[in-house]
Amino acid sequence: MRTRVAIIGAGPAGLLLSQLLHDRGIDAVLLEARDREYCEGRQRAGMLEQATVDVLREAGAADRLDREGLVHHGIHLRFAGRDRHIDFPSRTGGRSVTVYGQTEIVKDLVAKRIAEGARMYFDAPVTAIEGIDGAAPRVRFLRDGVEEVLECDLVAGCDGFHGVSRGAIPADVLKTHERAHPFAWLGILADVAPSTDDLIYAYSERGFALHSMRSRAVSRLYLQVDPDADLADWPDERIWAELRERLALPGWRLDEGPIRERSITPMRSFVAEPMSFGRLFLAGDAAHIVPPTGAKGLNLAMADVRVLARACAEYFLAGSRAGLDGYSDACLRRVWRAEQFSSWMTTLLHARADASGFDRRCQEAELAYVADSSAAMDSLAENYVGYTWAD
């Protein structure tokens, strides 16, 4: 089998790259280790920067997003009995964010790629990536239990943190940076209309809470828990009681409903650099992980592949390697900005059991500063809606 670009991973990054390359007339084959049902069922992020919405529209994959997505014009910062609404458009030149689940983006892109006859193989785990330091890379994969070889010009590793792509970069070349945060999130999907217009980020000495949503009828809520927490210790009533306590505000009520899904996610930061080696290019979670507090993970992945698609077009259609050679540096500038912002938001809003009284009072002072300072709110808004977009 032969193609120009071998794409490993059918998450949003790999699917969007496949679509953007197709739109530019560049042949690609997409390989995914899991089945289609699994890929379309994974519950992940759902907060889209304006630039992410724009690139999905560019790819012709935003019809349902435009109908069903929930545009948000800010967030509520809630602490110490206060609620400060930070308005994004007035502080960012009119930009906002949109709630639309990653699961729905994957469904939309899969349907579009299939309708357009894409060579896309599910249940096709990659076993080896070879020759990326030469002119003729090869990707070995299994299909129906039989090994096949995909010859290509470039390889795009969009297969997530646990995928095989990052490991293909020589150990003496790859440098990784990692931080394990002392928090985890217990997240639920509940069949109840949201109790808020915009997202609520709440700090209390009991821990952080977030009121988000997936649609006008489905709420997405999170609680800070210990990284070793067990779901068995969190029955429905305890979850709702803790959410009521942490989100409490005089005159406001949290509506409750049946919980359809729940999970616990540890929080970590991770960056691999460089994001390319030879003819292999990493994108999305294969190259970087951010704690979810800043709503950056999905948006970073979509930004990566937009840069990569443009670089591939320059290479195949104009004969220039400039975009490919500059890909890693261009993406990492944006990645590190997002890592810093996400870590700051996490530190600002989470309660540490080992914090001293001095540390807690400093944290409360910083929260008050963010809520009272126009400059601080401008900075938070600018970073939240997307501070940079690498070209």
mmCIF file of C-alpha atoms in Angstrom:
data_model
loop_
_atom_site.group_PDB
_atom_site.id
_atom_site.type_symbol
_atom_site.label_atom_id
_atom_site.label_comp_id
_atom_site.label_asym_id
_atom_site.label_seq_id
_atom_site.Cartn_x
_atom_site.Cartn_y
_atom_site.Cartn_z
ATOM 1 C CA MET A 1 0.000 0.000 0.000
ATOM 2 C CA ARG A 2 1.301 3.469 -0.867
ATOM 3 C CA THR A 3 0.316 6.988 0.156
ATOM 4 C CA ARG A 4 1.843 10.394 0.665
ATOM 5 C CA VAL A 5 0.957 10.816 4.355
ATOM 6 C CA ALA A 6 0.410 7.957 6.792
ATOM 7 C CA ILE A 7 -1.751 9.182 9.683
ATOM 8 C CA ILE A 8 -1.715 7.117 12.859
ATOM 9 C CA GLY A 9 -4.734 7.643 15.121
ATOM 10 C CA ALA A 10 -8.398 8.444 14.445
ATOM 11 C CA GLY A 11 -8.934 10.939 17.211
ATOM 12 C CA PRO A 12 -9.857 14.524 16.343
ATOM 13 C CA ALA A 13 -6.262 15.387 15.358
ATOM 14 C CA GLY A 14 -5.818 12.519 12.903
ATOM 15 C CA LEU A 15 -9.292 12.883 11.438
ATOM 16 C CA LEU A 16 -8.977 16.630 10.934
ATOM 17 C CA LEU A 17 -5.551 16.225 9.326
ATOM 18 C CA SER A 18 -6.988 13.605 6.972
ATOM 19 C CA GLN A 19 -9.755 16.011 5.969
ATOM 20 C CA LEU A 20 -7.485 19.031 5.511
ATOM 21 C CA LEU A 21 -5.071 17.033 3.354
ATOM 22 C CA HIS A 22 -7.933 15.662 1.262
ATOM 23 C CA ASP A 23 -9.207 19.189 0.691
ATOM 24 C CA ARG A 24 -5.761 20.114 -0.639
ATOM 25 C CA GLY A 25 -5.601 17.098 -2.960
ATOM 26 C CA ILE A 26 -2.983 15.255 -0.886
ATOM 27 C CA ASP A 27 -3.464 11.505 -0.522
ATOM 28 C CA ALA A 28 -3.396 10.071 2.998
ATOM 29 C CA VAL A 29 -4.202 6.788 4.737
ATOM 30 C CA LEU A 30 -5.458 6.771 8.317
ATOM 31 C CA LEU A 31 -4.771 3.833 10.656
ATOM 32 C CA GLU A 32 -6.561 3.398 13.984
ATOM 33 C CA ALA A 33 -5.921 0.644 16.518
ATOM 34 C CA ARG A 34 -9.446 0.703 18.006
ATOM 35 C CA ASP A 35 -12.800 0.065 16.381
ATOM 36 C CA ARG A 36 -15.053 2.848 15.134
ATOM 37 C CA GLU A 37 -17.557 2.451 17.957
ATOM 38 C CA TYR A 38 -14.849 2.991 20.563
ATOM 39 C CA CYS A 39 -13.491 6.080 18.820
ATOM 40 C CA GLU A 40 -16.929 7.636 18.536
ATOM 41 C CA GLY A 41 -17.815 6.871 22.137
ATOM 42 C CA ARG A 42 -14.854 8.293 24.051
ATOM 43 C CA GLN A 43 -15.929 11.161 26.323
ATOM 44 C CA ARG A 44 -13.298 13.868 26.254
ATOM 45 C CA ALA A 45 -13.043 17.651 26.143
ATOM 46 C CA GLY A 46 -15.731 19.893 24.795
ATOM 47 C CA MET A 47 -14.583 23.520 24.999
ATOM 48 C CA LEU A 48 -13.596 24.899 21.589
ATOM 49 C CA GLU A 49 -11.602 28.045 20.990
ATOM 50 C CA GLN A 50 -12.783 30.241 18.131
ATOM 51 C CA ALA A 51 -9.799 29.104 16.051
ATOM 52 C CA THR A 52 -10.872 25.468 16.469
ATOM 53 C CA VAL A 53 -14.407 26.299 15.340
ATOM 54 C CA ASP A 54 -12.935 28.168 12.367
ATOM 55 C CA VAL A 55 -10.763 25.257 11.214
ATOM 56 C CA LEU A 56 -13.693 22.820 11.483
ATOM 57 C CA ARG A 57 -15.719 25.189 9.313
ATOM 58 C CA GLU A 58 -12.804 25.372 6.873
ATOM 59 C CA ALA A 59 -12.863 21.566 6.729
ATOM 60 C CA GLY A 60 -16.612 21.522 6.007
ATOM 61 C CA ALA A 61 -17.249 19.617 9.253
ATOM 62 C CA ALA A 62 -19.116 22.213 11.313
ATOM 63 C CA ASP A 63 -22.735 21.962 10.157
ATOM 64 C CA ARG A 64 -23.915 20.177 13.296
ATOM 65 C CA LEU A 65 -21.539 22.168 15.487
ATOM 66 C CA ASP A 66 -23.120 25.403 14.240
ATOM 67 C CA ARG A 67 -26.604 24.032 14.953
ATOM 68 C CA GLU A 68 -25.979 22.409 18.327
ATOM 69 C CA GLY A 69 -22.873 24.038 19.800
ATOM 70 C CA LEU A 70 -23.356 26.333 22.777
ATOM 71 C CA VAL A 71 -21.520 29.640 22.433
ATOM 72 C CA HIS A 72 -20.149 30.927 25.732
ATOM 73 C CA HIS A 73 -19.199 34.524 26.287
ATOM 74 C CA GLY A 74 -17.276 34.071 29.510
ATOM 75 C CA ILE A 75 -16.870 32.144 32.739
ATOM 76 C CA HIS A 76 -17.985 32.606 36.332
ATOM 77 C CA LEU A 77 -15.184 32.678 38.907
ATOM 78 C CA ARG A 78 -16.757 31.684 42.225
ATOM 79 C CA PHE A 79 -15.057 31.783 45.638
ATOM 80 C CA ALA A 80 -15.644 33.031 49.196
ATOM 81 C CA GLY A 81 -19.330 33.663 48.525
ATOM 82 C CA ARG A 82 -18.483 35.819 45.463
ATOM 83 C CA ASP A 83 -19.293 35.267 41.805
ATOM 84 C CA ARG A 84 -17.342 37.284 39.235
ATOM 85 C CA HIS A 85 -18.385 36.902 35.597
ATOM 86 C CA ILE A 86 -15.449 37.458 33.237
ATOM 87 C CA ASP A 87 -16.813 38.559 29.875
ATOM 88 C CA PHE A 88 -14.665 37.312 27.007
ATOM 89 C CA PRO A 89 -15.824 39.305 23.942
ATOM 90 C CA SER A 90 -15.356 42.680 25.623
ATOM 91 C CA ARG A 91 -11.834 41.726 26.701
ATOM 92 C CA THR A 92 -10.613 39.863 23.590
ATOM 93 C CA GLY A 93 -11.873 41.835 20.618
ATOM 94 C CA GLY A 94 -15.099 39.866 20.265
ATOM 95 C CA ARG A 95 -13.783 36.314 20.661
ATOM 96 C CA SER A 96 -15.668 33.629 22.564
ATOM 97 C CA VAL A 97 -15.662 29.842 23.057
ATOM 98 C CA THR A 98 -18.107 27.088 22.103
ATOM 99 C CA VAL A 99 -19.161 23.963 24.001
ATOM 100 C CA TYR A 100 -19.378 20.974 21.643
ATOM 101 C CA GLY A 101 -18.149 17.552 22.724
ATOM 102 C CA GLN A 102 -15.037 15.965 21.253
ATOM 103 C CA THR A 103 -17.117 12.830 20.772
ATOM 104 C CA GLU A 104 -19.395 14.746 18.415
ATOM 105 C CA ILE A 105 -16.439 16.190 16.478
ATOM 106 C CA VAL A 106 -15.117 12.661 15.931
ATOM 107 C CA LYS A 107 -18.528 11.446 14.736
ATOM 108 C CA ASP A 108 -18.827 14.369 12.314
ATOM 109 C CA LEU A 109 -15.341 13.896 10.865
ATOM 110 C CA VAL A 110 -15.620 10.096 10.586
ATOM 111 C CA ALA A 111 -18.914 10.392 8.706
ATOM 112 C CA LYS A 112 -17.475 12.996 6.358
ATOM 113 C CA ARG A 113 -14.306 11.041 5.632
ATOM 114 C CA ILE A 114 -16.269 7.847 4.929
ATOM 115 C CA ALA A 115 -18.680 9.709 2.649
ATOM 116 C CA GLU A 116 -15.704 11.047 0.688
ATOM 117 C CA GLY A 117 -14.156 7.610 0.244
ATOM 118 C CA ALA A 118 -11.192 8.030 2.567
ATOM 119 C CA ARG A 119 -8.799 5.150 3.050
ATOM 120 C CA MET A 120 -9.373 4.811 6.770
ATOM 121 C CA TYR A 121 -8.852 1.537 8.642
ATOM 122 C CA PHE A 122 -10.154 0.830 12.130
ATOM 123 C CA ASP A 123 -8.968 -2.195 14.141
ATOM 124 C CA ALA A 124 -5.597 -1.705 12.465
ATOM 125 C CA PRO A 125 -2.932 -1.348 15.177
ATOM 126 C CA VAL A 126 0.472 -0.087 14.081
ATOM 127 C CA THR A 127 3.308 -2.432 15.049
ATOM 128 C CA ALA A 128 6.312 -0.469 13.769
ATOM 129 C CA ILE A 129 7.341 2.803 12.165
ATOM 130 C CA GLU A 130 10.477 2.453 10.062
ATOM 131 C CA GLY A 131 12.762 4.599 7.945
ATOM 132 C CA ILE A 132 11.695 8.013 9.243
ATOM 133 C CA ASP A 133 15.295 9.215 9.021
ATOM 134 C CA GLY A 134 15.408 8.384 5.303
ATOM 135 C CA ALA A 135 13.438 9.152 2.168
ATOM 136 C CA ALA A 136 10.993 6.236 2.290
ATOM 137 C CA PRO A 137 9.246 5.663 5.639
ATOM 138 C CA ARG A 138 7.182 2.534 6.211
ATOM 139 C CA VAL A 139 4.411 1.855 8.687
ATOM 140 C CA ARG A 140 3.713 -1.754 9.605
ATOM 141 C CA PHE A 141 0.211 -2.522 10.844
ATOM 142 C CA LEU A 142 -2.205 -5.388 11.340
ATOM 143 C CA ARG A 143 -5.435 -5.774 9.389
ATOM 144 C CA ASP A 144 -7.590 -8.825 10.089
ATOM 145 C CA GLY A 145 -4.618 -10.268 11.930
ATOM 146 C CA VAL A 146 -2.314 -10.032 8.921
ATOM 147 C CA GLU A 147 0.644 -7.654 8.831
ATOM 148 C CA GLU A 148 0.643 -5.106 6.032
ATOM 149 C CA VAL A 149 3.105 -2.384 5.089
ATOM 150 C CA LEU A 150 2.146 1.182 4.247
ATOM 151 C CA GLU A 151 4.813 3.048 2.293
ATOM 152 C CA CYS A 152 4.667 6.836 2.496
ATOM 153 C CA ASP A 153 6.535 10.113 2.272
ATOM 154 C CA LEU A 154 5.579 11.461 5.701
ATOM 155 C CA VAL A 155 4.176 10.005 8.930
ATOM 156 C CA ALA A 156 1.814 11.938 11.225
ATOM 157 C CA GLY A 157 1.695 10.534 14.758
ATOM 158 C CA CYS A 158 -1.734 11.477 16.102
ATOM 159 C CA ASP A 159 -2.135 8.385 18.276
ATOM 160 C CA GLY A 160 -2.258 9.893 21.746
ATOM 161 C CA PHE A 161 -0.055 9.728 24.804
ATOM 162 C CA HIS A 162 0.083 5.912 24.847
ATOM 163 C CA GLY A 163 0.540 5.472 21.081
ATOM 164 C CA VAL A 164 3.579 4.092 19.275
ATOM 165 C CA SER A 165 4.589 7.223 17.341
ATOM 166 C CA ARG A 166 6.521 9.140 19.978
ATOM 167 C CA GLY A 167 8.636 6.058 20.705
ATOM 168 C CA ALA A 168 9.883 6.064 17.114
ATOM 169 C CA ILE A 169 11.962 9.185 17.822
ATOM 170 C CA PRO A 170 15.447 8.137 19.020
ATOM 171 C CA ALA A 171 15.885 8.381 22.786
ATOM 172 C CA ASP A 172 18.980 10.551 22.414
ATOM 173 C CA VAL A 173 16.936 13.070 20.410
ATOM 174 C CA LEU A 174 13.676 13.181 22.360
ATOM 175 C CA LYS A 175 13.459 15.253 25.528
ATOM 176 C CA THR A 176 10.385 15.057 27.744
ATOM 177 C CA HIS A 177 9.107 17.310 30.526
ATOM 178 C CA GLU A 178 6.466 16.095 32.964
ATOM 179 C CA ARG A 179 4.668 17.153 36.112
ATOM 180 C CA ALA A 180 2.187 15.038 38.078
ATOM 181 C CA HIS A 181 -0.299 17.334 39.799
ATOM 182 C CA PRO A 182 -1.559 16.239 43.255
ATOM 183 C CA PHE A 183 -5.175 16.379 42.085
ATOM 184 C CA ALA A 184 -7.644 14.361 40.039
ATOM 185 C CA TRP A 185 -11.085 15.176 38.663
ATOM 186 C CA LEU A 186 -14.194 13.101 39.250
ATOM 187 C CA GLY A 187 -16.283 13.937 36.182
ATOM 188 C CA ILE A 188 -19.938 13.136 35.589
ATOM 189 C CA LEU A 189 -22.408 13.438 32.735
ATOM 190 C CA ALA A 190 -25.906 14.058 34.106
ATOM 191 C CA ASP A 191 -29.226 14.151 32.286
ATOM 192 C CA VAL A 192 -30.288 17.527 33.610
ATOM 193 C CA ALA A 193 -30.359 20.987 32.062
ATOM 194 C CA PRO A 194 -27.394 23.154 33.101
ATOM 195 C CA SER A 195 -27.943 25.387 36.112
ATOM 196 C CA THR A 196 -25.827 28.168 34.642
ATOM 197 C CA ASP A 197 -25.451 30.233 31.494
ATOM 198 C CA ASP A 198 -21.636 30.155 31.378
ATOM 199 C CA LEU A 199 -19.194 27.758 33.009
ATOM 200 C CA ILE A 200 -18.610 28.076 36.746
ATOM 201 C CA TYR A 201 -15.083 27.629 38.111
ATOM 202 C CA ALA A 202 -15.402 27.350 41.891
ATOM 203 C CA TYR A 203 -12.727 27.327 44.596
ATOM 204 C CA SER A 204 -13.357 26.350 48.200
ATOM 205 C CA GLU A 205 -11.342 24.829 51.017
ATOM 206 C CA ARG A 206 -13.244 21.601 50.297
ATOM 207 C CA GLY A 207 -11.721 21.559 46.804
ATOM 208 C CA PHE A 208 -12.357 22.724 43.262
ATOM 209 C CA ALA A 209 -15.610 22.229 41.326
ATOM 210 C CA LEU A 210 -16.559 22.988 37.733
ATOM 211 C CA HIS A 211 -20.042 23.274 36.284
ATOM 212 C CA SER A 212 -19.873 22.751 32.528
ATOM 213 C CA MET A 213 -22.319 21.263 30.020
ATOM 214 C CA ARG A 214 -22.590 19.162 26.869
ATOM 215 C CA SER A 215 -25.924 20.400 25.587
ATOM 216 C CA ARG A 216 -29.035 22.253 26.720
ATOM 217 C CA ALA A 217 -30.220 19.036 28.364
ATOM 218 C CA VAL A 218 -26.962 17.432 29.577
ATOM 219 C CA SER A 219 -24.675 18.823 32.285
ATOM 220 C CA ARG A 220 -20.981 18.025 32.699
ATOM 221 C CA LEU A 221 -19.677 18.558 36.240
ATOM 222 C CA TYR A 222 -16.353 17.930 37.946
ATOM 223 C CA LEU A 223 -15.060 17.610 41.497
ATOM 224 C CA GLN A 224 -11.479 17.751 42.695
ATOM 225 C CA VAL A 225 -10.599 14.438 44.369
ATOM 226 C CA ASP A 226 -7.402 12.686 45.423
ATOM 227 C CA PRO A 227 -5.498 10.943 42.604
ATOM 228 C CA ASP A 228 -6.040 7.577 44.322
ATOM 229 C CA ALA A 229 -9.802 8.117 44.803
ATOM 230 C CA ASP A 230 -12.093 5.155 44.131
ATOM 231 C CA LEU A 231 -15.392 5.640 42.257
ATOM 232 C CA ALA A 232 -16.980 3.092 44.579
ATOM 233 C CA ASP A 233 -16.636 5.639 47.381
ATOM 234 C CA TRP A 234 -18.629 8.225 45.438
ATOM 235 C CA PRO A 235 -22.322 7.253 45.177
ATOM 236 C CA ASP A 236 -24.686 9.691 43.463
ATOM 237 C CA GLU A 237 -25.866 11.413 46.631
ATOM 238 C CA ARG A 238 -22.325 12.110 47.817
ATOM 239 C CA ILE A 239 -21.396 13.577 44.418
ATOM 240 C CA TRP A 240 -24.395 15.907 44.350
ATOM 241 C CA ALA A 241 -23.943 16.905 47.995
ATOM 242 C CA GLU A 242 -20.319 17.827 47.398
ATOM 243 C CA LEU A 243 -21.175 19.766 44.244
ATOM 244 C CA ARG A 244 -23.834 21.713 46.173
ATOM 245 C CA GLU A 245 -21.305 22.625 48.861
ATOM 246 C CA ARG A 246 -18.514 23.698 46.538
ATOM 247 C CA LEU A 247 -20.706 25.590 44.063
ATOM 248 C CA ALA A 248 -22.864 27.239 46.741
ATOM 249 C CA LEU A 249 -23.881 30.875 46.279
ATOM 250 C CA PRO A 250 -26.743 32.715 48.006
ATOM 251 C CA GLY A 251 -29.844 32.726 45.780
ATOM 252 C CA TRP A 252 -28.471 30.079 43.358
ATOM 253 C CA ARG A 253 -29.585 26.454 43.149
ATOM 254 C CA LEU A 254 -27.931 23.438 41.509
ATOM 255 C CA ASP A 255 -30.417 21.260 39.623
ATOM 256 C CA GLU A 256 -29.757 17.515 39.857
ATOM 257 C CA GLY A 257 -30.560 14.578 37.596
ATOM 258 C CA PRO A 258 -29.623 10.997 36.728
ATOM 259 C CA ILE A 259 -25.880 10.424 36.323
ATOM 260 C CA ARG A 260 -25.227 8.486 33.111
ATOM 261 C CA GLU A 261 -21.398 8.385 33.175
ATOM 262 C CA ARG A 262 -18.665 8.966 35.712
ATOM 263 C CA SER A 263 -14.876 8.675 35.717
ATOM 264 C CA ILE A 264 -11.790 9.813 37.596
ATOM 265 C CA THR A 265 -8.967 11.453 35.663
ATOM 266 C CA PRO A 266 -5.532 12.186 37.185
ATOM 267 C CA MET A 267 -4.028 15.508 36.192
ATOM 268 C CA ARG A 268 -0.612 15.831 34.602
ATOM 269 C CA SER A 269 1.417 18.067 32.358
ATOM 270 C CA PHE A 270 3.678 16.598 29.666
ATOM 271 C CA VAL A 271 5.639 17.942 26.708
ATOM 272 C CA ALA A 272 7.856 16.068 24.253
ATOM 273 C CA GLU A 273 10.324 18.020 22.166
ATOM 274 C CA PRO A 274 11.075 18.159 19.364
ATOM 275 C CA MET A 275 7.668 17.336 17.908
ATOM 276 C CA SER A 276 9.265 16.035 14.725
ATOM 277 C CA PHE A 277 12.171 13.898 13.629
ATOM 278 C CA GLY A 278 13.058 13.166 10.035
ATOM 279 C CA ARG A 279 9.765 12.426 8.309
ATOM 280 C CA LEU A 280 7.732 11.834 11.483
ATOM 281 C CA PHE A 281 5.562 14.609 12.942
ATOM 282 C CA LEU A 282 3.750 14.352 16.282
ATOM 283 C CA ALA A 283 0.439 16.090 16.938
ATOM 284 C CA GLY A 284 -1.950 16.347 19.860
ATOM 285 C CA ASP A 285 -1.611 14.125 22.921
ATOM 286 C CA ALA A 286 1.253 12.202 21.314
ATOM 287 C CA ALA A 287 3.351 15.302 21.955
ATOM 288 C CA HIS A 288 1.746 17.128 24.892
ATOM 289 C CA ILE A 289 -0.749 16.800 27.743
ATOM 290 C CA VAL A 290 -2.210 19.679 29.771
ATOM 291 C CA PRO A 291 -4.347 19.615 32.898
ATOM 292 C CA PRO A 292 -7.941 20.241 31.816
ATOM 293 C CA THR A 293 -8.457 23.359 33.940
ATOM 294 C CA GLY A 294 -7.475 25.673 31.077
ATOM 295 C CA ALA A 295 -9.509 23.821 28.395
ATOM 296 C CA LYS A 296 -6.516 23.567 26.070
ATOM 297 C CA GLY A 297 -5.920 19.889 25.188
ATOM 298 C CA LEU A 298 -8.271 19.481 22.224
ATOM 299 C CA ASN A 299 -7.532 22.977 20.963
ATOM 300 C CA LEU A 300 -3.782 22.362 20.941
ATOM 301 C CA ALA A 301 -4.305 19.187 18.911
ATOM 302 C CA MET A 302 -6.426 20.974 16.320
ATOM 303 C CA ALA A 303 -3.894 23.796 16.084
ATOM 304 C CA ASP A 304 -1.055 21.301 15.542
ATOM 305 C CA VAL A 305 -2.710 19.655 12.558
ATOM 306 C CA ARG A 306 -3.683 22.949 10.982
ATOM 307 C CA VAL A 307 0.002 23.911 11.017
ATOM 308 C CA LEU A 308 0.986 20.443 9.766
ATOM 309 C CA ALA A 309 -1.575 20.448 6.946
ATOM 310 C CA ARG A 310 -0.274 23.784 5.718
ATOM 311 C CA ALA A 311 3.319 22.528 5.890
ATOM 312 C CA CYS A 312 2.398 19.372 3.938
ATOM 313 C CA ALA A 313 0.752 21.479 1.246
ATOM 314 C CA GLU A 314 3.889 23.616 0.918
ATOM 315 C CA TYR A 315 5.981 20.462 0.610
ATOM 316 C CA PHE A 316 3.886 18.453 -1.837
ATOM 317 C CA LEU A 317 2.424 21.276 -3.907
ATOM 318 C CA ALA A 318 5.168 23.913 -3.822
ATOM 319 C CA GLY A 319 8.287 21.845 -3.158
ATOM 320 C CA SER A 320 9.270 23.725 0.012
ATOM 321 C CA ARG A 321 10.340 22.065 3.269
ATOM 322 C CA ALA A 322 10.262 25.325 5.237
ATOM 323 C CA GLY A 323 6.939 24.556 6.922
ATOM 324 C CA LEU A 324 7.938 20.999 7.817
ATOM 325 C CA ASP A 325 11.319 22.118 9.150
ATOM 326 C CA GLY A 326 9.673 24.808 11.281
ATOM 327 C CA TYR A 327 6.730 22.701 12.449
ATOM 328 C CA SER A 328 8.055 21.703 15.873
ATOM 329 C CA ASP A 329 9.231 25.183 16.871
ATOM 330 C CA ALA A 330 6.000 26.802 15.676
ATOM 331 C CA CYS A 331 3.838 24.393 17.676
ATOM 332 C CA LEU A 332 5.979 24.366 20.819
ATOM 333 C CA ARG A 333 5.746 28.131 21.232
ATOM 334 C CA ARG A 334 1.988 27.769 21.523
ATOM 335 C CA VAL A 335 2.193 24.549 23.571
ATOM 336 C CA TRP A 336 4.357 26.087 26.286
ATOM 337 C CA ARG A 337 2.061 29.115 26.545
ATOM 338 C CA ALA A 338 -0.876 26.742 27.053
ATOM 339 C CA GLU A 339 1.074 24.626 29.548
ATOM 340 C CA GLN A 340 1.873 27.680 31.653
ATOM 341 C CA PHE A 341 -1.694 28.954 31.588
ATOM 342 C CA SER A 342 -3.185 25.538 32.399
ATOM 343 C CA SER A 343 -0.783 25.014 35.310
ATOM 344 C CA TRP A 344 -1.556 28.501 36.630
ATOM 345 C CA MET A 345 -5.317 27.897 36.470
ATOM 346 C CA THR A 346 -4.865 24.553 38.221
ATOM 347 C CA THR A 347 -2.774 26.048 41.029
ATOM 348 C CA LEU A 348 -5.124 29.014 41.386
ATOM 349 C CA LEU A 349 -8.312 26.984 41.775
ATOM 350 C CA HIS A 350 -7.415 23.723 43.541
ATOM 351 C CA ALA A 351 -7.142 23.234 47.284
ATOM 352 C CA ARG A 352 -4.018 21.497 48.569
ATOM 353 C CA ALA A 353 -4.358 19.419 51.700
ATOM 354 C CA ASP A 354 -0.735 20.156 52.618
ATOM 355 C CA ALA A 355 -1.007 23.935 52.105
ATOM 356 C CA SER A 356 0.014 26.108 55.025
ATOM 357 C CA GLY A 357 -2.188 28.901 56.300
ATOM 358 C CA PHE A 358 0.162 31.346 54.597
ATOM 359 C CA ASP A 359 -0.191 29.536 51.252
ATOM 360 C CA ARG A 360 -3.992 29.476 51.504
ATOM 361 C CA ARG A 361 -4.185 33.193 52.247
ATOM 362 C CA CYS A 362 -1.889 33.933 49.278
ATOM 363 C CA GLN A 363 -4.123 31.805 47.047
ATOM 364 C CA GLU A 364 -7.214 33.662 48.268
ATOM 365 C CA ALA A 365 -5.458 36.970 47.638
ATOM 366 C CA GLU A 366 -4.626 35.967 44.083
ATOM 367 C CA LEU A 367 -8.223 34.897 43.427
ATOM 368 C CA ALA A 368 -9.416 38.262 44.699
ATOM 369 C CA TYR A 369 -6.894 40.038 42.497
ATOM 370 C CA VAL A 370 -8.076 38.165 39.390
ATOM 371 C CA ALA A 371 -11.685 39.017 40.247
ATOM 372 C CA ASP A 372 -11.005 42.694 40.965
ATOM 373 C CA SER A 373 -8.310 43.656 38.467
ATOM 374 C CA SER A 374 -9.313 44.480 34.915
ATOM 375 C CA ALA A 375 -5.772 43.683 33.728
ATOM 376 C CA ALA A 376 -5.866 40.238 35.382
ATOM 377 C CA MET A 377 -9.270 39.458 33.875
ATOM 378 C CA ASP A 378 -8.002 40.584 30.463
ATOM 379 C CA SER A 379 -5.086 38.162 30.743
ATOM 380 C CA LEU A 380 -7.267 35.229 31.820
ATOM 381 C CA ALA A 381 -9.770 35.899 29.034
ATOM 382 C CA GLU A 382 -7.077 36.285 26.372
ATOM 383 C CA ASN A 383 -5.445 32.988 27.310
ATOM 384 C CA TYR A 384 -8.728 31.110 27.708
ATOM 385 C CA VAL A 385 -10.060 31.962 24.245
ATOM 386 C CA GLY A 386 -6.662 31.187 22.707
ATOM 387 C CA TYR A 387 -3.667 33.467 23.068
ATOM 388 C CA THR A 388 -1.649 32.210 20.092
ATOM 389 C CA TRP A 389 -2.249 30.350 16.866
ATOM 390 C CA ALA A 390 0.965 29.230 15.217
ATOM 391 C CA ASP A 391 1.230 29.937 11.491
#
